[in-house]
Amino acid sequence: NAGVTQTPKFRVLKTGQSMTLLCAQDMNHEYMYWYRQDPGMGLRLIHYSVGEGTTAKGEVPDGYNVSRLKKQNFLLGLESAAPSQTSVYFCASSPIRFNEKLFFGSGTQLSVL
Amino acid sequence: KNEVEQSPQNLTAQEGEFITINCSYSVGISALHWLQQHPGGGIVSLFMLSSGKKKHGRLIATINIQEKHSSLHITASHPRDSAVYICAVKGSQGNLIFGKGTKLSVKP
């Protein structure tokens, strides 16, 4: 069972570079989420999707864009990376109701120099 | 003041001990989650509860809605229980508010 798969697991960027993080789930879940985790802080929601073709802003959306063209995939893009975006990024999904029974990916460690 | 407070921040226990991790919140909620983050970083959902008590193996989660407080108990703790335990509350708007986590270390 693959569950929720994030790629890449690690990445180092220079300020101003762009990149896309991919999240894929094979459980046919409706809801998908992108979080960031920073030292000394709780997880914070960046963007989320309530179904294929939909996206919405979370708590800290600035500097990020997302797309959900296929139900199983949720992409997180950084157009012009900044050092403040150094963080661990987690993707999650849930099957039926928003923010219930969450399944998480293994995380992506991103460093922006 | 944080909307979700966990205590203690760090906890060291000996194998076999009974462990309690606390979560207090200040907002109205519809549900509360307990999550486990492994040393390797992966996050697993342990419980979601809105009232009373839930049990899974050696883990027990309780919630008191009136007191806005939840506890996670681990009976007969084992070194493999070493992890960060995270409380998250689902607010009335449906959003999740996460605590900062409690780092548990169980020594053999």
CSV table of C-alpha atoms in Angstrom, one decimal:
chain,number,residue,atom,x,y,z
A,1,ASN,CA,0.0,0.0,0.0
A,2,ALA,CA,1.6,3.2,-1.1
A,3,GLY,CA,-0.8,5.6,0.6
A,4,VAL,CA,0.5,9.2,0.3
A,5,THR,CA,3.8,9.6,-1.6
A,6,GLN,CA,5.8,12.8,-1.7
A,7,THR,CA,8.6,13.6,-4.0
A,8,PRO,CA,11.3,14.7,-3.6
A,9,LYS,CA,12.3,13.9,0.0
A,10,PHE,CA,15.1,16.5,0.1
A,11,ARG,CA,15.9,19.5,-2.0
A,12,VAL,CA,18.3,22.5,-1.7
A,13,LEU,CA,17.4,25.6,-3.7
A,14,LYS,CA,19.1,28.9,-4.2
A,15,THR,CA,17.0,32.1,-3.6
A,16,GLY,CA,14.9,32.9,-6.6
A,17,GLN,CA,14.8,29.4,-8.0
A,18,SER,CA,11.5,27.6,-8.6
A,19,MET,CA,10.4,24.0,-7.9
A,20,THR,CA,7.4,21.8,-7.6
A,21,LEU,CA,6.6,19.3,-4.9
A,22,LEU,CA,4.5,16.4,-5.9
A,23,CYS,CA,2.0,14.6,-3.7
A,24,ALA,CA,0.3,11.5,-5.0
A,25,GLN,CA,-2.3,9.4,-3.2
A,26,ASP,CA,-3.7,6.0,-4.3
A,27,MET,CA,-6.7,5.9,-1.9
A,28,ASN,CA,-9.2,7.9,-4.0
A,29,HIS,CA,-9.4,10.5,-1.3
A,30,GLU,CA,-11.4,13.7,-2.0
A,31,TYR,CA,-9.4,16.1,0.2
A,32,MET,CA,-5.7,16.9,0.0
A,33,TYR,CA,-3.6,19.4,2.0
A,34,TRP,CA,-0.2,20.9,2.0
A,35,TYR,CA,1.4,21.8,5.4
A,36,ARG,CA,4.7,23.2,6.5
A,37,GLN,CA,6.4,22.4,9.7
A,38,ASP,CA,8.9,24.8,11.3
A,39,PRO,CA,10.9,24.4,14.5
A,40,GLY,CA,8.9,25.5,17.6
A,41,MET,CA,5.7,25.8,15.7
A,42,GLY,CA,2.7,23.6,15.0
A,43,LEU,CA,1.9,22.4,11.5
A,44,ARG,CA,0.5,25.2,9.4
A,45,LEU,CA,-1.8,24.8,6.4
A,46,ILE,CA,-0.6,26.3,3.1
A,47,HIS,CA,-3.3,25.3,0.6
A,48,TYR,CA,-5.8,22.6,0.4
A,49,SER,CA,-8.2,21.0,-2.2
A,50,VAL,CA,-11.7,19.6,-1.6
A,51,GLY,CA,-11.8,17.7,-4.9
A,52,GLU,CA,-10.3,17.4,-8.4
A,53,GLY,CA,-9.9,20.8,-10.1
A,54,THR,CA,-10.4,22.8,-6.8
A,55,THR,CA,-7.9,24.6,-4.6
A,56,ALA,CA,-8.2,27.0,-1.7
A,57,LYS,CA,-5.8,29.1,0.5
A,58,GLY,CA,-4.9,28.0,4.0
A,59,GLU,CA,-3.2,29.8,6.8
A,60,VAL,CA,0.1,30.7,5.1
A,61,PRO,CA,-0.4,30.7,1.3
A,62,ASP,CA,1.9,33.5,0.2
A,63,GLY,CA,4.7,32.5,-2.1
A,64,TYR,CA,3.1,29.2,-3.0
A,65,ASN,CA,0.8,28.0,-5.7
A,66,VAL,CA,-1.0,24.7,-6.1
A,67,SER,CA,-2.8,22.6,-8.7
A,68,ARG,CA,-5.0,19.5,-8.6
A,69,LEU,CA,-5.6,18.6,-12.2
A,70,LYS,CA,-6.1,14.9,-11.3
A,71,LYS,CA,-7.8,13.6,-8.2
A,72,GLN,CA,-4.8,11.6,-7.1
A,73,ASN,CA,-2.2,14.4,-7.4
A,74,PHE,CA,-1.7,17.7,-5.6
A,75,LEU,CA,1.2,19.8,-6.6
A,76,LEU,CA,2.8,22.6,-4.6
A,77,GLY,CA,4.9,25.2,-6.5
A,78,LEU,CA,7.4,27.7,-5.3
A,79,GLU,CA,7.8,30.3,-8.1
A,80,SER,CA,10.7,32.2,-6.6
A,81,ALA,CA,12.0,30.5,-3.5
A,82,ALA,CA,13.0,32.6,-0.4
A,83,PRO,CA,15.0,31.5,2.7
A,84,SER,CA,11.8,31.9,4.7
A,85,GLN,CA,10.4,28.9,2.8
A,86,THR,CA,13.1,26.7,4.3
A,87,SER,CA,10.9,24.1,6.1
A,88,VAL,CA,9.6,20.5,6.1
A,89,TYR,CA,6.6,20.2,3.9
A,90,PHE,CA,4.0,17.5,4.4
A,91,CYS,CA,1.2,16.5,2.2
A,92,ALA,CA,-1.9,14.8,3.6
A,93,SER,CA,-5.2,13.5,2.4
A,94,SER,CA,-8.6,12.6,3.9
A,95,PRO,CA,-11.3,10.5,2.4
A,96,ILE,CA,-14.8,11.8,3.2
A,97,ARG,CA,-14.9,14.9,5.4
A,98,PHE,CA,-12.7,17.9,5.6
A,99,ASN,CA,-9.9,17.5,8.2
A,100,GLU,CA,-11.0,14.1,9.4
A,101,LYS,CA,-9.0,10.8,9.3
A,102,LEU,CA,-5.8,12.3,7.8
A,103,PHE,CA,-3.1,10.3,6.0
A,104,PHE,CA,0.3,12.0,5.7
A,105,GLY,CA,3.2,11.7,3.4
A,106,SER,CA,6.7,11.2,4.7
A,107,GLY,CA,7.7,14.9,4.2
A,108,THR,CA,10.0,16.9,2.1
A,109,GLN,CA,13.0,18.7,3.7
A,110,LEU,CA,13.5,21.9,1.7
A,111,SER,CA,16.4,24.3,2.2
A,112,VAL,CA,16.6,27.6,0.5
A,113,LEU,CA,20.0,29.3,0.6
B,1,LYS,CA,-1.7,32.8,24.0
B,2,ASN,CA,-1.6,29.7,21.8
B,3,GLU,CA,-5.0,28.2,21.0
B,4,VAL,CA,-3.7,24.7,21.5
B,5,GLU,CA,-1.3,24.1,24.4
B,6,GLN,CA,0.5,20.8,25.0
B,7,SER,CA,2.3,19.7,28.1
B,8,PRO,CA,4.9,18.7,28.8
B,9,GLN,CA,7.0,19.8,25.9
B,10,ASN,CA,9.5,17.0,26.6
B,11,LEU,CA,9.1,13.8,28.5
B,12,THR,CA,11.5,11.1,29.4
B,13,ALA,CA,10.3,7.8,30.8
B,14,GLN,CA,11.6,4.4,31.6
B,15,GLU,CA,10.3,1.4,29.7
B,16,GLY,CA,7.1,0.1,31.3
B,17,GLU,CA,6.0,3.4,32.8
B,18,PHE,CA,2.5,4.8,32.4
B,19,ILE,CA,2.6,8.1,30.3
B,20,THR,CA,0.2,11.0,30.1
B,21,ILE,CA,0.4,13.8,27.6
B,22,ASN,CA,-2.0,16.7,27.9
B,23,CYS,CA,-3.7,19.0,25.4
B,24,SER,CA,-5.7,22.1,26.4
B,25,TYR,CA,-7.4,24.4,23.9
B,26,SER,CA,-9.2,27.7,24.1
B,27,VAL,CA,-11.5,27.5,21.0
B,28,GLY,CA,-14.8,25.8,20.4
B,29,ILE,CA,-14.1,22.5,18.6
B,30,SER,CA,-16.0,19.8,16.7
B,31,ALA,CA,-13.2,17.2,17.1
B,32,LEU,CA,-9.7,16.6,18.3
B,33,HIS,CA,-6.9,14.6,16.7
B,34,TRP,CA,-3.9,12.9,18.2
B,35,LEU,CA,-1.0,12.3,15.8
B,36,GLN,CA,2.3,10.6,16.2
B,37,GLN,CA,5.5,11.8,14.4
B,38,HIS,CA,8.2,9.2,14.2
B,39,PRO,CA,11.9,10.1,14.6
B,40,GLY,CA,12.2,9.7,10.9
B,41,GLY,CA,9.6,12.4,10.4
B,42,GLY,CA,6.6,10.5,9.2
B,43,ILE,CA,3.2,11.5,10.8
B,44,VAL,CA,0.5,9.0,11.6
B,45,SER,CA,-3.0,9.7,12.8
B,46,LEU,CA,-3.7,7.9,16.1
B,47,PHE,CA,-7.2,9.1,17.1
B,48,MET,CA,-9.9,11.5,16.3
B,49,LEU,CA,-12.5,12.0,19.0
B,50,SER,CA,-15.2,14.5,19.9
B,51,SER,CA,-16.3,13.0,23.2
B,52,GLY,CA,-15.5,10.4,25.8
B,53,LYS,CA,-12.6,8.0,25.3
B,54,LYS,CA,-11.0,5.9,22.6
B,55,LYS,CA,-8.6,3.0,23.0
B,56,HIS,CA,-6.2,1.3,20.6
B,57,GLY,CA,-3.8,-1.2,21.9
B,58,ARG,CA,-1.8,0.5,24.7
B,59,LEU,CA,-3.0,4.0,23.7
B,60,ILE,CA,-5.9,5.7,25.3
B,61,ALA,CA,-7.3,9.1,24.4
B,62,THR,CA,-9.8,11.0,26.5
B,63,ILE,CA,-11.5,14.3,26.0
B,64,ASN,CA,-13.4,16.6,28.4
B,65,ILE,CA,-15.3,19.1,26.2
B,66,GLN,CA,-16.5,21.2,29.2
B,67,GLU,CA,-12.9,21.6,30.5
B,68,LYS,CA,-11.5,21.9,27.0
B,69,HIS,CA,-8.9,19.3,27.7
B,70,SER,CA,-7.7,16.0,26.2
B,71,SER,CA,-5.2,13.5,27.4
B,72,LEU,CA,-3.2,10.8,25.6
B,73,HIS,CA,-2.2,7.9,27.8
B,74,ILE,CA,0.3,5.2,27.0
B,75,THR,CA,0.3,2.1,29.1
B,76,ALA,CA,3.4,-0.2,29.5
B,77,SER,CA,5.5,2.2,27.5
B,78,HIS,CA,8.2,0.9,25.2
B,79,PRO,CA,11.2,2.5,23.5
B,80,ARG,CA,9.4,2.2,20.1
B,81,ASP,CA,6.8,4.7,21.6
B,82,SER,CA,9.5,7.3,21.4
B,83,ALA,CA,8.1,10.0,19.1
B,84,VAL,CA,6.6,13.5,19.0
B,85,TYR,CA,2.9,13.4,19.9
B,86,ILE,CA,0.8,16.2,18.3
B,87,CYS,CA,-2.6,17.4,19.3
B,88,ALA,CA,-4.8,19.2,16.8
B,89,VAL,CA,-8.3,20.6,17.2
B,90,LYS,CA,-10.8,21.0,14.5
B,91,GLY,CA,-12.4,24.4,15.0
B,92,SER,CA,-16.0,25.4,14.2
B,93,GLN,CA,-14.9,26.6,10.8
B,94,GLY,CA,-13.5,23.2,10.0
B,95,ASN,CA,-9.9,24.3,10.2
B,96,LEU,CA,-7.3,22.4,12.1
B,97,ILE,CA,-5.1,24.1,14.8
B,98,PHE,CA,-2.0,22.1,15.7
B,99,GLY,CA,-0.2,22.1,19.0
B,100,LYS,CA,3.6,22.3,19.0
B,101,GLY,CA,4.0,18.7,20.1
B,102,THR,CA,5.3,16.7,23.0
B,103,LYS,CA,8.6,14.9,22.5
B,104,LEU,CA,8.6,11.5,24.3
B,105,SER,CA,11.7,9.5,24.9
B,106,VAL,CA,11.3,6.0,26.5
B,107,LYS,CA,14.5,4.5,27.8
B,108,PRO,CA,15.1,0.8,28.0
